[in-house]
Amino acid sequence: MIDVELVGNALCLDFANTVNSRPVAGRDWLATPAEATTWAAAAGRPIEDPQGLAAALPAARDLREAVFRAFQPLAHGGDPAQADLDAIAVRYAEGVAHSHLEADGGGYRLAWRAPRTARVLLWEVATSAVELLTHGRLDRLGECPSCCWLFLDTSRNSRRRWCSMASCGSRDKSRRYYATRSSPPDAAIPASPAPSVSESESRLVGHP
């Protein structure tokens, strides 16, 4: 069984990462109801009522892409398109209209009555996105240069580069190590660049 990787440090970013690579995905956790159910449970947002899940998947994929397109430029100091912000806001407003406030530690949070359906999951994702956009550390957003996964950098030195060292980071270090080992020993002779994996191939390796 393939494990679900959650490296985004925010529900909305992990939701954007439900494809294993971009622009060409080898796996999509929102492709089928069974895969979506597995991902939701791993993310701590189990879908308790699968009725209507299949019909909700197109909307889930639309929200995923809106979230990705909103946060990806922010990870590079740019601005998202208003259309993507609006798509998130519409889903968020829908969620707020169906929510209630419940105690959460020393404060309150939006919550939805049982059972937890696919619609509730999308409301939670949209709420996560709005909270990150309005109160989050957007200067800590990052994008993995290999697979394009998004993450919130919570490291102490704020120098995280990869989605995780266990996958993309370790592969990149291995490539650079073997490229260095295979370089000509004579420093006077410029080393020819090691054959590189194409961008699409690079993004297809690693994540299950």
mmCIF file of C-alpha atoms in Angstrom:
data_model
loop_
_atom_site.group_PDB
_atom_site.id
_atom_site.type_symbol
_atom_site.label_atom_id
_atom_site.label_comp_id
_atom_site.label_asym_id
_atom_site.label_seq_id
_atom_site.Cartn_x
_atom_site.Cartn_y
_atom_site.Cartn_z
ATOM 1 C CA MET A 1 0.000 0.000 0.000
ATOM 2 C CA ILE A 2 1.321 3.469 -0.882
ATOM 3 C CA ASP A 3 1.571 5.804 2.074
ATOM 4 C CA VAL A 4 0.055 9.276 1.961
ATOM 5 C CA GLU A 5 2.713 11.969 2.353
ATOM 6 C CA LEU A 6 1.684 15.094 4.266
ATOM 7 C CA VAL A 7 4.473 17.660 4.146
ATOM 8 C CA GLY A 8 2.603 20.939 3.580
ATOM 9 C CA ASN A 9 2.102 21.919 7.255
ATOM 10 C CA ALA A 10 -1.360 23.217 6.295
ATOM 11 C CA LEU A 11 -4.435 21.265 5.215
ATOM 12 C CA CYS A 12 -4.939 23.374 2.097
ATOM 13 C CA LEU A 13 -1.343 22.830 0.945
ATOM 14 C CA ASP A 14 -1.523 19.083 1.542
ATOM 15 C CA PHE A 15 -4.741 19.106 -0.469
ATOM 16 C CA ALA A 16 -2.950 20.886 -3.318
ATOM 17 C CA ASN A 17 -0.329 18.132 -3.102
ATOM 18 C CA THR A 18 -2.784 15.305 -3.793
ATOM 19 C CA VAL A 19 -1.065 14.803 -7.150
ATOM 20 C CA ASN A 20 2.427 13.367 -6.763
ATOM 21 C CA SER A 21 4.069 15.760 -9.237
ATOM 22 C CA ARG A 22 3.384 18.627 -11.600
ATOM 23 C CA PRO A 23 2.859 19.326 -14.437
ATOM 24 C CA VAL A 24 2.621 15.588 -15.192
ATOM 25 C CA ALA A 25 1.097 13.511 -12.401
ATOM 26 C CA GLY A 26 1.728 9.821 -11.967
ATOM 27 C CA ARG A 27 -0.741 9.526 -9.112
ATOM 28 C CA ASP A 28 -3.848 11.457 -8.120
ATOM 29 C CA TRP A 29 -5.414 10.934 -4.707
ATOM 30 C CA LEU A 30 -8.627 12.539 -5.944
ATOM 31 C CA ALA A 31 -8.990 10.252 -8.958
ATOM 32 C CA THR A 32 -11.429 7.784 -7.384
ATOM 33 C CA PRO A 33 -13.669 7.665 -4.292
ATOM 34 C CA ALA A 34 -11.472 4.945 -2.757
ATOM 35 C CA GLU A 35 -8.309 7.008 -3.134
ATOM 36 C CA ALA A 36 -10.000 10.162 -1.865
ATOM 37 C CA THR A 37 -11.265 8.268 1.180
ATOM 38 C CA THR A 38 -7.769 6.953 1.903
ATOM 39 C CA TRP A 39 -6.213 10.405 1.619
ATOM 40 C CA ALA A 40 -8.863 12.078 3.777
ATOM 41 C CA ALA A 41 -8.409 9.512 6.545
ATOM 42 C CA ALA A 42 -4.621 9.915 6.457
ATOM 43 C CA ALA A 43 -5.033 13.699 6.663
ATOM 44 C CA GLY A 44 -7.158 13.341 9.788
ATOM 45 C CA ARG A 45 -10.331 14.371 7.944
ATOM 46 C CA PRO A 46 -12.138 11.047 7.462
ATOM 47 C CA ILE A 47 -15.183 11.015 5.220
ATOM 48 C CA GLU A 48 -17.853 9.325 7.309
ATOM 49 C CA ASP A 49 -20.589 9.372 4.673
ATOM 50 C CA PRO A 50 -19.300 8.322 1.238
ATOM 51 C CA GLN A 51 -22.654 9.055 -0.410
ATOM 52 C CA GLY A 52 -22.109 11.583 -3.124
ATOM 53 C CA LEU A 53 -18.323 11.329 -2.960
ATOM 54 C CA ALA A 54 -17.955 10.298 -6.593
ATOM 55 C CA ALA A 55 -20.097 13.238 -7.710
ATOM 56 C CA ALA A 56 -18.035 15.608 -5.545
ATOM 57 C CA LEU A 57 -14.653 14.655 -7.006
ATOM 58 C CA PRO A 58 -14.727 17.099 -9.969
ATOM 59 C CA ALA A 59 -15.411 19.971 -7.547
ATOM 60 C CA ALA A 60 -12.642 18.682 -5.280
ATOM 61 C CA ARG A 61 -10.160 18.679 -8.148
ATOM 62 C CA ASP A 62 -11.269 22.184 -9.179
ATOM 63 C CA LEU A 63 -10.690 23.452 -5.639
ATOM 64 C CA ARG A 64 -7.306 21.727 -5.504
ATOM 65 C CA GLU A 65 -6.159 23.518 -8.647
ATOM 66 C CA ALA A 66 -7.487 26.870 -7.417
ATOM 67 C CA VAL A 67 -5.567 26.418 -4.165
ATOM 68 C CA PHE A 68 -2.391 25.461 -6.012
ATOM 69 C CA ARG A 69 -2.658 28.385 -8.425
ATOM 70 C CA ALA A 70 -3.308 30.776 -5.525
ATOM 71 C CA PHE A 71 -0.354 29.722 -3.381
ATOM 72 C CA GLN A 72 2.217 28.795 -6.024
ATOM 73 C CA PRO A 73 2.943 32.393 -7.100
ATOM 74 C CA LEU A 74 2.952 33.512 -3.471
ATOM 75 C CA ALA A 75 5.759 31.014 -2.833
ATOM 76 C CA HIS A 76 7.852 33.023 -5.306
ATOM 77 C CA GLY A 77 6.871 36.529 -4.237
ATOM 78 C CA GLY A 78 4.139 36.948 -6.840
ATOM 79 C CA ASP A 79 0.409 37.521 -6.680
ATOM 80 C CA PRO A 80 -2.346 34.988 -7.360
ATOM 81 C CA ALA A 81 -5.046 35.555 -9.942
ATOM 82 C CA GLN A 82 -8.259 37.026 -8.560
ATOM 83 C CA ALA A 83 -10.268 34.222 -10.167
ATOM 84 C CA ASP A 84 -8.502 31.639 -8.001
ATOM 85 C CA LEU A 85 -8.942 33.691 -4.842
ATOM 86 C CA ASP A 86 -12.628 34.054 -5.718
ATOM 87 C CA ALA A 87 -13.008 30.288 -6.213
ATOM 88 C CA ILE A 88 -11.609 29.697 -2.722
ATOM 89 C CA ALA A 89 -13.759 32.458 -1.243
ATOM 90 C CA VAL A 90 -16.955 31.042 -2.771
ATOM 91 C CA ARG A 91 -16.299 27.611 -1.270
ATOM 92 C CA TYR A 92 -15.371 29.215 2.053
ATOM 93 C CA ALA A 93 -18.563 31.289 2.126
ATOM 94 C CA GLU A 94 -20.605 28.183 1.418
ATOM 95 C CA GLY A 95 -18.895 26.441 4.319
ATOM 96 C CA VAL A 96 -19.463 29.347 6.696
ATOM 97 C CA ALA A 97 -23.168 29.365 5.813
ATOM 98 C CA HIS A 98 -23.452 25.723 6.919
ATOM 99 C CA SER A 99 -21.168 25.944 9.944
ATOM 100 C CA HIS A 100 -21.454 26.666 13.625
ATOM 101 C CA LEU A 101 -18.905 27.798 16.182
ATOM 102 C CA GLU A 102 -17.617 25.374 18.765
ATOM 103 C CA ALA A 103 -15.099 25.665 21.563
ATOM 104 C CA ASP A 104 -11.534 24.823 20.635
ATOM 105 C CA GLY A 105 -9.069 25.143 23.486
ATOM 106 C CA GLY A 106 -9.119 28.753 24.584
ATOM 107 C CA GLY A 107 -11.048 29.943 21.538
ATOM 108 C CA TYR A 108 -13.577 28.860 18.933
ATOM 109 C CA ARG A 109 -13.493 27.418 15.466
ATOM 110 C CA LEU A 110 -15.823 26.715 12.585
ATOM 111 C CA ALA A 111 -17.313 23.225 12.713
ATOM 112 C CA TRP A 112 -19.893 21.196 10.823
ATOM 113 C CA ARG A 113 -22.411 18.718 12.078
ATOM 114 C CA ALA A 114 -22.000 15.002 11.447
ATOM 115 C CA PRO A 115 -21.747 13.072 9.310
ATOM 116 C CA ARG A 116 -18.563 14.341 7.688
ATOM 117 C CA THR A 117 -19.192 14.317 3.945
ATOM 118 C CA ALA A 118 -17.020 15.233 0.978
ATOM 119 C CA ARG A 119 -18.572 18.711 1.059
ATOM 120 C CA VAL A 120 -17.360 19.175 4.645
ATOM 121 C CA LEU A 121 -13.843 18.243 3.558
ATOM 122 C CA LEU A 122 -13.935 20.925 0.848
ATOM 123 C CA TRP A 123 -15.226 23.490 3.353
ATOM 124 C CA GLU A 124 -12.360 22.597 5.687
ATOM 125 C CA VAL A 125 -9.837 22.963 2.864
ATOM 126 C CA ALA A 126 -11.249 26.345 1.860
ATOM 127 C CA THR A 127 -11.228 27.495 5.499
ATOM 128 C CA SER A 128 -7.605 26.417 5.820
ATOM 129 C CA ALA A 129 -6.736 28.368 2.670
ATOM 130 C CA VAL A 130 -8.496 31.533 3.840
ATOM 131 C CA GLU A 131 -6.849 31.347 7.268
ATOM 132 C CA LEU A 132 -3.421 30.932 5.666
ATOM 133 C CA LEU A 133 -4.058 33.767 3.216
ATOM 134 C CA THR A 134 -5.309 36.151 5.885
ATOM 135 C CA HIS A 135 -3.246 35.253 8.956
ATOM 136 C CA GLY A 136 -0.468 32.927 7.793
ATOM 137 C CA ARG A 137 3.238 33.486 7.216
ATOM 138 C CA LEU A 138 3.090 33.809 3.445
ATOM 139 C CA ASP A 139 6.797 34.664 3.435
ATOM 140 C CA ARG A 140 7.392 31.078 4.601
ATOM 141 C CA LEU A 141 5.665 29.468 1.614
ATOM 142 C CA GLY A 142 7.862 27.249 -0.540
ATOM 143 C CA GLU A 143 7.610 25.073 -3.632
ATOM 144 C CA CYS A 144 9.687 21.942 -4.129
ATOM 145 C CA PRO A 145 11.790 22.471 -7.287
ATOM 146 C CA SER A 146 11.482 18.812 -8.215
ATOM 147 C CA CYS A 147 7.834 17.810 -7.774
ATOM 148 C CA CYS A 148 6.213 21.259 -7.293
ATOM 149 C CA TRP A 149 4.655 20.351 -3.956
ATOM 150 C CA LEU A 150 3.833 23.363 -1.796
ATOM 151 C CA PHE A 151 4.779 23.671 1.862
ATOM 152 C CA LEU A 152 4.871 26.100 4.749
ATOM 153 C CA ASP A 153 8.444 26.307 5.996
ATOM 154 C CA THR A 154 8.394 25.892 9.764
ATOM 155 C CA SER A 155 12.122 25.215 10.099
ATOM 156 C CA ARG A 156 14.058 27.332 12.560
ATOM 157 C CA ASN A 157 16.407 28.823 9.973
ATOM 158 C CA SER A 158 13.726 29.177 7.274
ATOM 159 C CA ARG A 159 15.915 27.461 4.680
ATOM 160 C CA ARG A 160 13.778 24.490 3.717
ATOM 161 C CA ARG A 161 14.002 23.837 -0.013
ATOM 162 C CA TRP A 162 12.466 20.440 -0.697
ATOM 163 C CA CYS A 163 9.099 18.840 0.004
ATOM 164 C CA SER A 164 11.093 16.360 2.095
ATOM 165 C CA MET A 165 14.681 15.192 2.320
ATOM 166 C CA ALA A 166 13.431 11.606 2.291
ATOM 167 C CA SER A 167 12.302 11.901 -1.328
ATOM 168 C CA CYS A 168 13.172 14.814 -3.605
ATOM 169 C CA GLY A 169 15.954 16.193 -1.412
ATOM 170 C CA SER A 170 17.881 12.942 -1.106
ATOM 171 C CA ARG A 171 17.530 12.201 -4.819
ATOM 172 C CA ASP A 172 18.885 15.614 -5.758
ATOM 173 C CA LYS A 173 21.828 15.223 -3.395
ATOM 174 C CA SER A 174 22.549 11.774 -4.842
ATOM 175 C CA ARG A 175 22.440 13.129 -8.410
ATOM 176 C CA ARG A 176 24.837 15.932 -7.562
ATOM 177 C CA TYR A 177 27.152 13.576 -5.659
ATOM 178 C CA TYR A 178 27.443 11.087 -8.517
ATOM 179 C CA ALA A 179 27.782 13.916 -11.036
ATOM 180 C CA THR A 180 30.732 15.210 -9.014
ATOM 181 C CA ARG A 181 32.257 11.731 -8.685
ATOM 182 C CA SER A 182 32.017 11.178 -12.421
ATOM 183 C CA SER A 183 33.647 14.547 -13.284
ATOM 184 C CA PRO A 184 37.197 14.502 -14.788
ATOM 185 C CA PRO A 185 39.855 14.771 -12.044
ATOM 186 C CA ASP A 186 41.857 17.431 -13.923
ATOM 187 C CA ALA A 187 40.524 20.768 -12.620
ATOM 188 C CA ALA A 188 42.100 22.552 -15.594
ATOM 189 C CA ILE A 189 39.743 20.801 -17.939
ATOM 190 C CA PRO A 190 36.184 22.097 -17.614
ATOM 191 C CA ALA A 191 33.877 19.292 -16.587
ATOM 192 C CA SER A 192 31.094 18.701 -19.046
ATOM 193 C CA PRO A 193 27.681 18.762 -17.405
ATOM 194 C CA ALA A 194 26.318 15.410 -16.346
ATOM 195 C CA PRO A 195 23.325 14.221 -18.339
ATOM 196 C CA SER A 196 20.291 15.581 -16.558
ATOM 197 C CA VAL A 197 16.898 14.099 -16.109
ATOM 198 C CA SER A 198 14.289 16.022 -18.060
ATOM 199 C CA GLU A 199 11.951 18.247 -16.079
ATOM 200 C CA SER A 200 8.942 16.004 -16.565
ATOM 201 C CA GLU A 201 10.931 12.862 -15.727
ATOM 202 C CA SER A 202 12.376 14.516 -12.632
ATOM 203 C CA ARG A 203 8.905 15.295 -11.375
ATOM 204 C CA LEU A 204 7.625 11.828 -12.010
ATOM 205 C CA VAL A 205 10.193 10.096 -9.835
ATOM 206 C CA GLY A 206 10.038 9.939 -6.087
ATOM 207 C CA HIS A 207 6.562 10.474 -4.799
ATOM 208 C CA PRO A 208 4.469 7.319 -4.976
#
